Short mmCIF file of C-alpha atoms and ligand atoms in Angstrom, two decimals:
data_model
loop_
_atom_site.label_atom_id
_atom_site.label_comp_id
_atom_site.label_asym_id
_atom_site.label_seq_id
_atom_site.Cartn_x
_atom_site.Cartn_y
_atom_site.Cartn_z
CA MET A 209 -34.84 -16.47 -4.34
CA VAL A 210 -33.33 -12.82 -5.09
CA ALA A 211 -35.96 -10.22 -4.67
CA VAL A 212 -34.70 -7.90 -7.53
CA PRO A 213 -32.49 -9.89 -9.74
CA THR A 214 -30.18 -9.23 -12.50
CA PRO A 215 -30.22 -7.67 -14.82
CA SER A 216 -32.98 -5.87 -13.70
CA LYS A 217 -32.72 -2.44 -14.09
CA VAL A 218 -31.82 0.00 -10.85
CA LEU A 219 -32.50 3.84 -10.50
CA VAL A 220 -30.15 5.65 -8.42
CA THR A 221 -30.76 9.33 -7.47
CA GLY A 222 -28.17 11.77 -6.80
CA ALA A 223 -25.67 9.28 -8.71
CA ASN A 224 -22.81 11.70 -8.62
CA GLY A 225 -22.55 11.73 -4.81
CA PHE A 226 -19.60 10.04 -2.45
CA VAL A 227 -21.74 7.46 -1.62
CA ALA A 228 -23.84 7.04 -4.63
CA VAL A 229 -20.73 6.55 -7.30
CA TRP A 230 -19.69 3.70 -5.40
CA ILE A 231 -23.46 2.00 -5.46
CA VAL A 232 -23.65 2.61 -9.09
CA ARG A 233 -20.20 0.49 -9.27
CA LYS A 234 -21.06 -2.15 -7.31
CA LEU A 235 -24.52 -2.34 -9.04
CA LEU A 236 -22.86 -2.43 -12.57
CA GLU A 237 -20.54 -4.94 -11.26
CA ALA A 238 -22.64 -7.04 -9.99
CA GLY A 239 -24.89 -7.08 -13.12
CA TYR A 240 -27.32 -4.34 -12.98
CA PRO A 241 -27.81 -2.02 -15.58
CA VAL A 242 -28.15 1.46 -13.78
CA ARG A 243 -29.85 4.57 -14.60
CA GLY A 244 -28.20 7.53 -12.63
CA THR A 245 -30.17 10.65 -11.63
CA VAL A 246 -28.14 13.98 -11.52
CA ARG A 247 -29.04 17.96 -11.14
CA ALA A 248 -27.08 18.62 -14.18
CA ALA A 249 -26.24 17.01 -17.23
CA ASN A 250 -22.87 18.00 -16.73
CA LYS A 251 -22.50 16.29 -13.34
CA GLY A 252 -22.96 12.83 -15.25
CA ALA A 253 -20.00 12.99 -17.54
CA HIS A 254 -17.37 12.04 -14.85
CA LEU A 255 -19.84 8.96 -14.44
CA LYS A 256 -19.66 8.01 -18.07
CA LYS A 257 -16.16 8.08 -18.12
CA ILE A 258 -15.35 5.93 -15.01
CA PHE A 259 -17.68 3.33 -15.80
CA SER A 260 -17.28 3.66 -20.04
CA GLU A 261 -16.41 -0.13 -20.08
CA TYR A 262 -20.08 -0.41 -19.19
CA GLY A 263 -21.47 1.00 -22.25
CA ASP A 264 -24.77 1.76 -22.56
CA LYS A 265 -25.69 -0.35 -19.22
CA LEU A 266 -24.98 3.16 -17.48
CA GLU A 267 -27.55 5.53 -18.57
CA ILE A 268 -27.84 9.48 -16.86
CA PHE A 269 -31.17 11.27 -16.31
CA VAL A 270 -31.10 14.16 -15.53
CA VAL A 271 -33.80 15.54 -12.62
CA GLU A 272 -33.37 19.29 -12.08
CA ASP A 273 -35.44 19.80 -8.75
CA ILE A 274 -36.19 16.79 -6.98
CA THR A 275 -38.58 18.39 -4.92
CA LYS A 276 -41.07 18.78 -7.74
CA THR A 277 -44.13 16.71 -7.59
CA GLY A 278 -43.63 14.55 -10.56
CA ALA A 279 -40.06 14.93 -10.50
CA PHE A 280 -39.19 11.31 -10.94
CA ASP A 281 -42.10 10.27 -13.16
CA GLU A 282 -39.91 9.81 -16.19
CA ALA A 283 -37.03 8.71 -14.53
CA VAL A 284 -38.82 5.33 -12.72
CA LYS A 285 -40.40 3.91 -16.14
CA GLY A 286 -39.22 1.05 -16.89
CA VAL A 287 -37.03 0.05 -13.54
CA ASP A 288 -37.22 -2.49 -11.39
CA LEU A 289 -35.67 -1.13 -8.30
CA VAL A 290 -34.91 2.23 -7.19
CA GLU A 291 -31.97 3.25 -4.61
CA HIS A 292 -32.56 7.02 -3.35
CA THR A 293 -29.50 8.54 -1.97
CA ALA A 294 -30.11 12.42 -3.01
CA SER A 295 -30.17 14.59 -0.01
CA PRO A 296 -28.20 17.41 1.47
CA PHE A 297 -25.43 16.23 3.70
CA HIS A 298 -23.42 19.49 4.68
CA PHE A 299 -22.76 21.40 7.71
CA ALA A 300 -23.43 24.83 6.50
CA ALA A 301 -27.19 25.12 6.61
CA GLN A 302 -28.59 28.24 8.38
CA ASN A 303 -31.92 27.65 8.15
CA PRO A 304 -33.81 23.84 8.90
CA ASP A 305 -35.80 24.06 5.77
CA GLU A 306 -32.55 24.07 3.55
CA LEU A 307 -32.10 20.47 4.23
CA ILE A 308 -35.62 19.34 5.61
CA VAL A 309 -37.25 20.07 2.42
CA PRO A 310 -35.29 18.58 0.09
CA ALA A 311 -34.55 15.68 2.10
CA VAL A 312 -38.24 15.17 2.64
CA LYS A 313 -39.94 16.40 -0.22
CA GLY A 314 -37.37 14.49 -2.25
CA THR A 315 -37.91 11.11 -0.87
CA LEU A 316 -41.89 11.60 -1.32
CA SER A 317 -41.24 12.95 -4.58
CA VAL A 318 -39.60 9.82 -5.83
CA LEU A 319 -42.12 7.59 -3.77
CA GLU A 320 -45.00 8.96 -5.60
CA SER A 321 -43.55 8.61 -9.12
CA VAL A 322 -43.04 5.18 -8.36
CA LYS A 323 -46.39 4.62 -7.09
CA ASN A 324 -48.08 6.05 -10.24
CA HIS A 325 -45.38 5.50 -12.86
CA GLY A 326 -43.08 2.64 -11.75
CA SER A 327 -45.29 -0.09 -12.60
CA SER A 328 -42.00 -2.51 -12.97
CA VAL A 329 -40.62 -1.63 -9.55
CA LYS A 330 -40.38 -3.89 -6.55
CA ARG A 331 -38.61 -2.46 -4.39
CA VAL A 332 -37.21 0.95 -3.13
CA VAL A 333 -34.25 1.33 -1.00
CA LEU A 334 -33.45 4.56 1.01
CA THR A 335 -30.20 5.63 1.94
CA GLY A 336 -31.27 6.69 5.67
CA SER A 337 -28.67 7.32 8.22
CA SER A 338 -28.22 6.19 12.09
CA VAL A 339 -28.81 10.15 12.89
CA SER A 340 -32.44 9.29 12.79
CA VAL A 341 -31.98 6.38 15.26
CA LEU A 342 -29.61 8.14 17.56
CA ARG A 343 -30.31 10.81 20.12
CA ALA A 344 -28.07 13.16 22.59
CA VAL A 345 -26.76 10.69 25.24
CA ASP A 346 -24.36 11.41 28.39
CA LYS A 347 -23.86 7.61 28.99
CA PRO A 348 -23.43 4.38 26.76
CA THR A 349 -26.74 3.74 25.27
CA VAL A 350 -28.26 0.81 22.99
CA PHE A 351 -29.79 1.76 19.92
CA THR A 352 -31.55 -0.41 17.67
CA GLU A 353 -34.03 -0.03 14.58
CA ALA A 354 -36.84 0.65 17.16
CA ASP A 355 -35.41 4.23 18.22
CA TRP A 356 -36.30 7.21 16.45
CA ASN A 357 -34.29 10.49 16.65
CA GLU A 358 -37.36 12.75 18.38
CA TRP A 359 -34.33 14.41 20.37
CA SER A 360 -33.40 16.38 16.81
CA VAL A 361 -36.70 17.20 15.91
CA ASN A 362 -37.76 18.53 19.54
CA GLU A 363 -34.43 20.66 19.54
CA VAL A 364 -34.90 22.07 15.88
CA LYS A 365 -38.54 23.07 16.79
CA THR A 366 -37.77 24.37 20.21
CA LYS A 367 -34.32 26.41 18.70
CA GLY A 368 -35.18 26.96 14.89
CA GLU A 369 -32.09 28.38 13.14
CA GLY A 370 -30.14 28.32 16.37
CA ALA A 371 -30.04 24.65 17.06
CA GLY A 372 -27.05 24.32 14.85
CA SER A 373 -26.66 22.77 11.62
CA TYR A 374 -25.68 19.06 13.01
CA PRO A 375 -29.36 18.79 14.36
CA MET A 376 -30.81 20.15 11.12
CA TYR A 377 -29.10 17.75 9.20
CA GLN A 378 -30.27 14.99 12.05
CA VAL A 379 -33.87 16.38 11.63
CA SER A 380 -34.32 16.21 7.51
CA LYS A 381 -32.86 12.63 7.44
CA THR A 382 -35.44 11.35 10.36
CA LEU A 383 -37.98 13.23 8.86
CA ALA A 384 -37.31 12.01 5.53
CA GLU A 385 -37.53 8.88 6.73
CA LYS A 386 -40.74 9.16 8.71
CA ALA A 387 -42.38 10.44 5.87
CA ALA A 388 -41.30 7.19 3.45
CA TRP A 389 -42.65 4.46 6.28
CA GLU A 390 -46.02 6.71 6.63
CA PHE A 391 -46.39 6.48 2.81
CA ILE A 392 -45.99 2.99 2.57
CA GLU A 393 -48.35 2.61 5.37
CA LYS A 394 -50.89 4.83 4.00
CA ASP A 395 -51.18 2.58 0.79
CA LYS A 396 -50.43 -0.61 2.62
CA GLY A 397 -51.80 -3.75 0.87
CA ALA A 398 -51.95 -1.67 -2.42
CA LEU A 399 -48.50 -1.18 -3.20
CA SER A 400 -46.92 -3.87 -5.48
CA TRP A 401 -43.39 -2.83 -4.48
CA ASP A 402 -41.33 -2.87 -0.52
CA LEU A 403 -39.58 -0.13 1.41
CA VAL A 404 -35.84 -1.17 2.77
CA VAL A 405 -34.22 1.71 4.72
CA LEU A 406 -30.45 1.42 5.43
CA ASN A 407 -29.05 3.33 8.34
CA PRO A 408 -25.69 3.73 8.23
CA PRO A 409 -23.10 5.76 10.75
CA TRP A 410 -20.42 8.16 9.03
CA ILE A 411 -19.10 6.93 6.12
CA PHE A 412 -15.26 7.07 4.97
CA GLY A 413 -13.28 5.64 2.42
CA PRO A 414 -11.80 6.80 -0.77
CA PRO A 415 -13.72 8.82 -2.89
CA ILE A 416 -14.49 7.87 -6.84
CA HIS A 417 -16.81 10.64 -7.27
CA GLU A 418 -15.69 13.60 -9.34
CA LEU A 419 -13.84 15.98 -7.23
CA LYS A 420 -11.74 19.29 -8.21
CA ASN A 421 -9.70 18.84 -5.31
CA LEU A 422 -9.40 18.21 -1.93
CA ASP A 423 -11.36 21.17 -0.90
CA ASP A 424 -14.17 19.71 -2.92
CA LEU A 425 -14.45 16.47 -0.66
CA ASN A 426 -17.53 15.37 0.60
CA SER A 427 -18.81 16.26 4.51
CA SER A 428 -17.76 12.66 6.06
CA GLN A 429 -14.52 12.24 4.22
CA ALA A 430 -13.35 16.00 4.63
CA GLU A 431 -13.41 15.08 8.32
CA VAL A 432 -10.82 12.19 7.87
CA LEU A 433 -8.39 14.78 6.10
CA ARG A 434 -9.01 17.32 8.68
CA THR A 435 -8.09 14.48 10.88
CA ILE A 436 -5.20 13.36 9.02
CA ALA A 437 -3.87 16.81 8.50
CA GLY A 438 -4.19 17.81 12.24
CA GLY A 439 -7.10 19.82 12.25
CA LYS A 440 -8.76 18.33 15.52
CA SER A 441 -8.63 19.70 19.00
CA PRO A 442 -7.76 17.25 21.38
CA GLU A 443 -10.91 17.60 22.60
CA GLU A 444 -12.60 16.42 19.53
CA LEU A 445 -9.70 13.72 18.85
CA VAL A 446 -11.45 11.89 22.36
CA VAL A 447 -15.18 12.00 20.53
CA SER A 448 -16.32 8.80 20.06
CA SER A 449 -18.86 8.19 17.04
CA ASN A 450 -19.51 5.23 14.96
CA TRP A 451 -18.60 4.58 11.08
CA ILE A 452 -18.66 2.21 8.04
CA ASP A 453 -16.33 1.92 4.98
CA VAL A 454 -18.21 3.42 1.90
CA ARG A 455 -17.56 0.40 0.00
CA ASP A 456 -19.80 -1.66 2.47
CA VAL A 457 -22.57 0.99 2.33
CA ALA A 458 -22.82 0.67 -1.74
CA THR A 459 -22.46 -3.64 -1.16
CA ALA A 460 -25.33 -3.15 1.42
CA HIS A 461 -27.38 -1.41 -1.13
CA VAL A 462 -26.82 -4.26 -3.73
CA LEU A 463 -27.98 -6.65 -1.06
CA ALA A 464 -30.41 -4.79 0.35
CA ALA A 465 -31.80 -5.09 -3.49
CA GLN A 466 -31.26 -9.21 -3.84
CA LYS A 467 -32.59 -10.03 -0.01
CA PRO A 468 -36.22 -10.77 -0.15
CA GLU A 469 -36.21 -10.68 3.80
CA ALA A 470 -34.82 -7.14 3.86
CA GLY A 471 -38.42 -5.86 2.19
CA GLY A 472 -40.12 -3.77 4.96
CA GLU A 473 -36.98 -3.32 7.27
CA ARG A 474 -35.05 -0.44 8.94
CA LEU A 475 -31.51 -1.94 8.99
CA ILE A 476 -28.60 -0.28 11.11
CA LEU A 477 -25.19 -0.58 9.85
CA ASN A 478 -22.31 -0.17 11.82
CA GLU A 479 -18.44 -1.37 11.48
CA GLY A 480 -18.21 -0.31 14.92
CA ASN A 481 -17.40 2.75 17.31
CA PHE A 482 -14.40 4.52 16.88
CA TYR A 483 -12.61 7.82 18.52
CA TRP A 484 -11.33 10.12 16.09
CA GLN A 485 -8.04 9.58 17.82
CA ASP A 486 -8.13 5.97 16.41
CA LEU A 487 -7.89 7.37 12.66
CA LEU A 488 -4.21 8.78 13.62
CA ASP A 489 -3.50 5.93 15.29
CA ALA A 490 -4.38 3.88 12.03
CA ALA A 491 -2.27 6.42 10.10
CA ASN A 492 0.79 5.96 12.18
CA ALA A 493 0.78 1.86 12.00
CA ILE A 494 1.07 2.25 8.78
CA SER A 495 4.64 0.79 7.26
CA PRO A 496 6.42 2.56 5.62
CA PRO A 497 4.85 6.39 6.83
CA PRO A 498 2.70 7.52 4.12
CA LEU A 499 3.31 10.87 4.89
CA PRO A 500 6.50 12.56 6.36
CA ASN A 501 4.56 14.74 9.37
CA LEU A 502 1.91 12.79 10.56
CA PRO A 503 0.25 14.37 13.81
CA LYS A 504 0.07 11.35 16.50
CA GLY A 505 -2.32 12.79 18.88
CA ASP A 506 -2.50 11.48 21.81
CA PRO A 507 -3.18 7.84 21.58
CA SER A 508 -3.81 7.07 25.60
CA ALA A 509 -6.27 10.16 25.80
CA THR A 510 -9.43 8.17 24.89
CA ALA A 511 -8.65 5.57 28.05
CA GLY A 512 -11.79 6.02 30.31
CA VAL A 513 -13.58 7.82 27.64
CA MET A 514 -17.17 5.60 27.26
CA HIS A 515 -18.40 4.74 23.44
CA GLU A 516 -21.75 6.04 24.09
CA LEU A 517 -23.85 5.00 21.13
CA ILE A 518 -24.01 1.62 20.83
CA PHE A 519 -26.00 0.29 17.63
CA ILE A 520 -27.24 -3.32 17.34
CA THR A 521 -26.72 -4.63 13.96
CA GLU A 522 -28.20 -8.20 14.47
CA LYS A 523 -30.62 -7.60 12.06
CA SER A 524 -28.49 -6.54 9.47
CA THR A 525 -26.22 -8.88 9.98
CA ARG A 526 -28.50 -11.56 9.81
CA ILE A 527 -30.13 -10.19 6.51
CA LEU A 528 -27.62 -9.00 4.72
CA GLY A 529 -24.65 -10.63 5.96
CA PHE A 530 -21.45 -8.94 4.66
CA LYS A 531 -17.90 -8.37 6.09
CA TYR A 532 -17.04 -4.80 7.39
CA THR A 533 -13.83 -3.49 6.32
CA HIS A 534 -11.16 -2.53 8.79
CA LEU A 535 -10.77 0.52 9.92
CA ARG A 536 -6.93 0.31 9.07
CA ASP A 537 -7.60 -0.42 5.66
CA THR A 538 -10.20 2.38 5.27
CA VAL A 539 -7.53 4.83 6.66
CA LYS A 540 -4.92 3.32 4.56
CA ASP A 541 -6.94 3.57 1.37
CA SER A 542 -8.40 7.28 2.07
CA ILE A 543 -4.39 8.50 2.69
CA ALA A 544 -3.72 6.91 -0.26
CA ASP A 545 -6.29 8.66 -2.13
CA PHE A 546 -5.26 11.65 -0.57
CA ILE A 547 -1.81 11.67 -1.78
CA ALA A 548 -3.09 10.68 -5.53
CA ARG A 549 -4.61 14.04 -5.22
CA GLY A 550 -1.62 15.76 -4.34
CA TYR A 551 -2.03 16.03 -0.76
CA ARG A 552 1.94 16.37 1.12
CA GLY A 553 0.94 16.27 4.90
P1 NDP B 16 -22.67 13.79 -1.49
O1 NDP B 16 -22.73 15.53 -1.00
O2 NDP B 16 -21.39 13.16 -1.75
O3 NDP B 16 -24.19 13.57 -2.23
C1 NDP B 16 -25.01 14.18 -1.90
C2 NDP B 16 -26.02 13.64 -3.40
O4 NDP B 16 -27.24 14.32 -3.12
C3 NDP B 16 -25.62 14.62 -4.83
O5 NDP B 16 -25.69 13.89 -5.86
C4 NDP B 16 -26.31 15.81 -4.47
O6 NDP B 16 -26.08 16.23 -6.24
C5 NDP B 16 -27.69 15.14 -4.22
N1 NDP B 16 -28.28 16.59 -3.33
C6 NDP B 16 -28.02 17.08 -2.24
N2 NDP B 16 -28.92 18.22 -1.95
C7 NDP B 16 -29.64 18.21 -3.20
C8 NDP B 16 -30.80 18.73 -3.09
N3 NDP B 16 -31.15 20.23 -2.84
N4 NDP B 16 -31.36 18.46 -4.41
C9 NDP B 16 -31.36 17.42 -5.24
N5 NDP B 16 -29.97 16.71 -4.63
C10 NDP B 16 -29.21 16.85 -3.84
O7 NDP B 16 -23.09 13.15 0.10
P2 NDP B 16 -23.39 11.28 0.47
O8 NDP B 16 -22.60 10.67 -0.75
O9 NDP B 16 -22.22 11.69 1.76
O10 NDP B 16 -24.78 11.46 1.23
C11 NDP B 16 -25.32 10.40 -0.03
C12 NDP B 16 -26.46 9.89 1.41
O11 NDP B 16 -25.84 9.21 1.80
C13 NDP B 16 -27.27 11.22 1.66
O12 NDP B 16 -28.72 10.53 1.61
C14 NDP B 16 -26.95 11.22 3.25
O13 NDP B 16 -27.82 11.83 4.15
C15 NDP B 16 -26.41 9.88 3.44
N6 NDP B 16 -25.40 9.45 4.34
C16 NDP B 16 -24.13 10.32 4.46
C17 NDP B 16 -23.58 9.67 5.51
C18 NDP B 16 -22.05 10.35 5.22
O14 NDP B 16 -21.10 9.81 6.35
N7 NDP B 16 -21.49 10.29 4.05
C19 NDP B 16 -23.75 8.99 6.56
C20 NDP B 16 -25.26 8.53 6.57
C21 NDP B 16 -26.02 8.74 5.53
P3 NDP B 16 -25.64 17.70 -6.12
O15 NDP B 16 -23.97 17.16 -6.47
O16 NDP B 16 -25.91 18.05 -7.43
O17 NDP B 16 -25.20 18.32 -5.21
#
């Protein structure tokens, strides 16, 4: 049995974003008609262009302000599945509310609209983040879906604007996801749809969303370019984190729609741990070298540096069961994309 079978209609919010355009592509390829929301009509033109072969199977719908109550009332009508990706992801926030308000209110406004006007909706898939699961640690620590990032919530509560933009982003995702589960809990038994939350770490890979130039890259892929361009210090290069390819995240969003067992679950996605140095090592292993002046970093510098955030992905592997892209392919495809956009090293 498939939870939301093709050709059910899917609403994708923030459809012009880095992750969302890949989700739209995978949905269309799988046979789902898509209604994508954007903040302004001109942000939908690129989508119509790159997916022109799908004709009216892709509909663009303008939702100017996702934080307004009822913002999605019209958008959810006639759809069977909602994939909510729209949420600010950047490290330039001066004030926690810049991120928290659109993340939390945007999520609640989608859920309210589904509850009140989405009579055909069977499932809502929320693009969460592993930042809602992890916390700051100083030794290898195992995380599962039972973990919540209370650390960043306290950090931002205590320090406010002084907390730094990364904890502010972490709080925005944590509070938005909590609000979604509380919403479901409040109406338990009365809703004809369920919730799935996907919690991916850093998402890398070639973008297909509209980019004027490489200065316009989304926050995560901008970090890949900065690494490849030699912009990370030796200290930054030995930092360990977790990652996944954007195409795998998109595939997971399709599978989350299809697998009945995914209903009601948080699912951590993670290809694995990495050091930023690994991106340079992968780039330098490409033959022939794709760029003339690739920085080498120091491949030996990560020896003895522990990976601290250990994510258990048993549940997502069991329920979604897809094959992760290897880092060397993600790096290779990312560099090919940078070059196609004019990057010469
Ligand atoms: P992008 O910045 O590329 O896309 C973000 C999307 O959200 C855009 O459509 C953007 O619209 C919309 N958006 C941002 N702020 C607002 C707002 N205030 N009101 C309405 N819409 C808004 O980011 P990603 O594609 O990387 O992120 C997509 C989702 O994936 C987010 O929920 C993010 O938290 C999550 N995620 C991303 C990771 C990553 O490494 N990239 C890692 C884990 C989770 P507009 O273009 O109009 O600004």
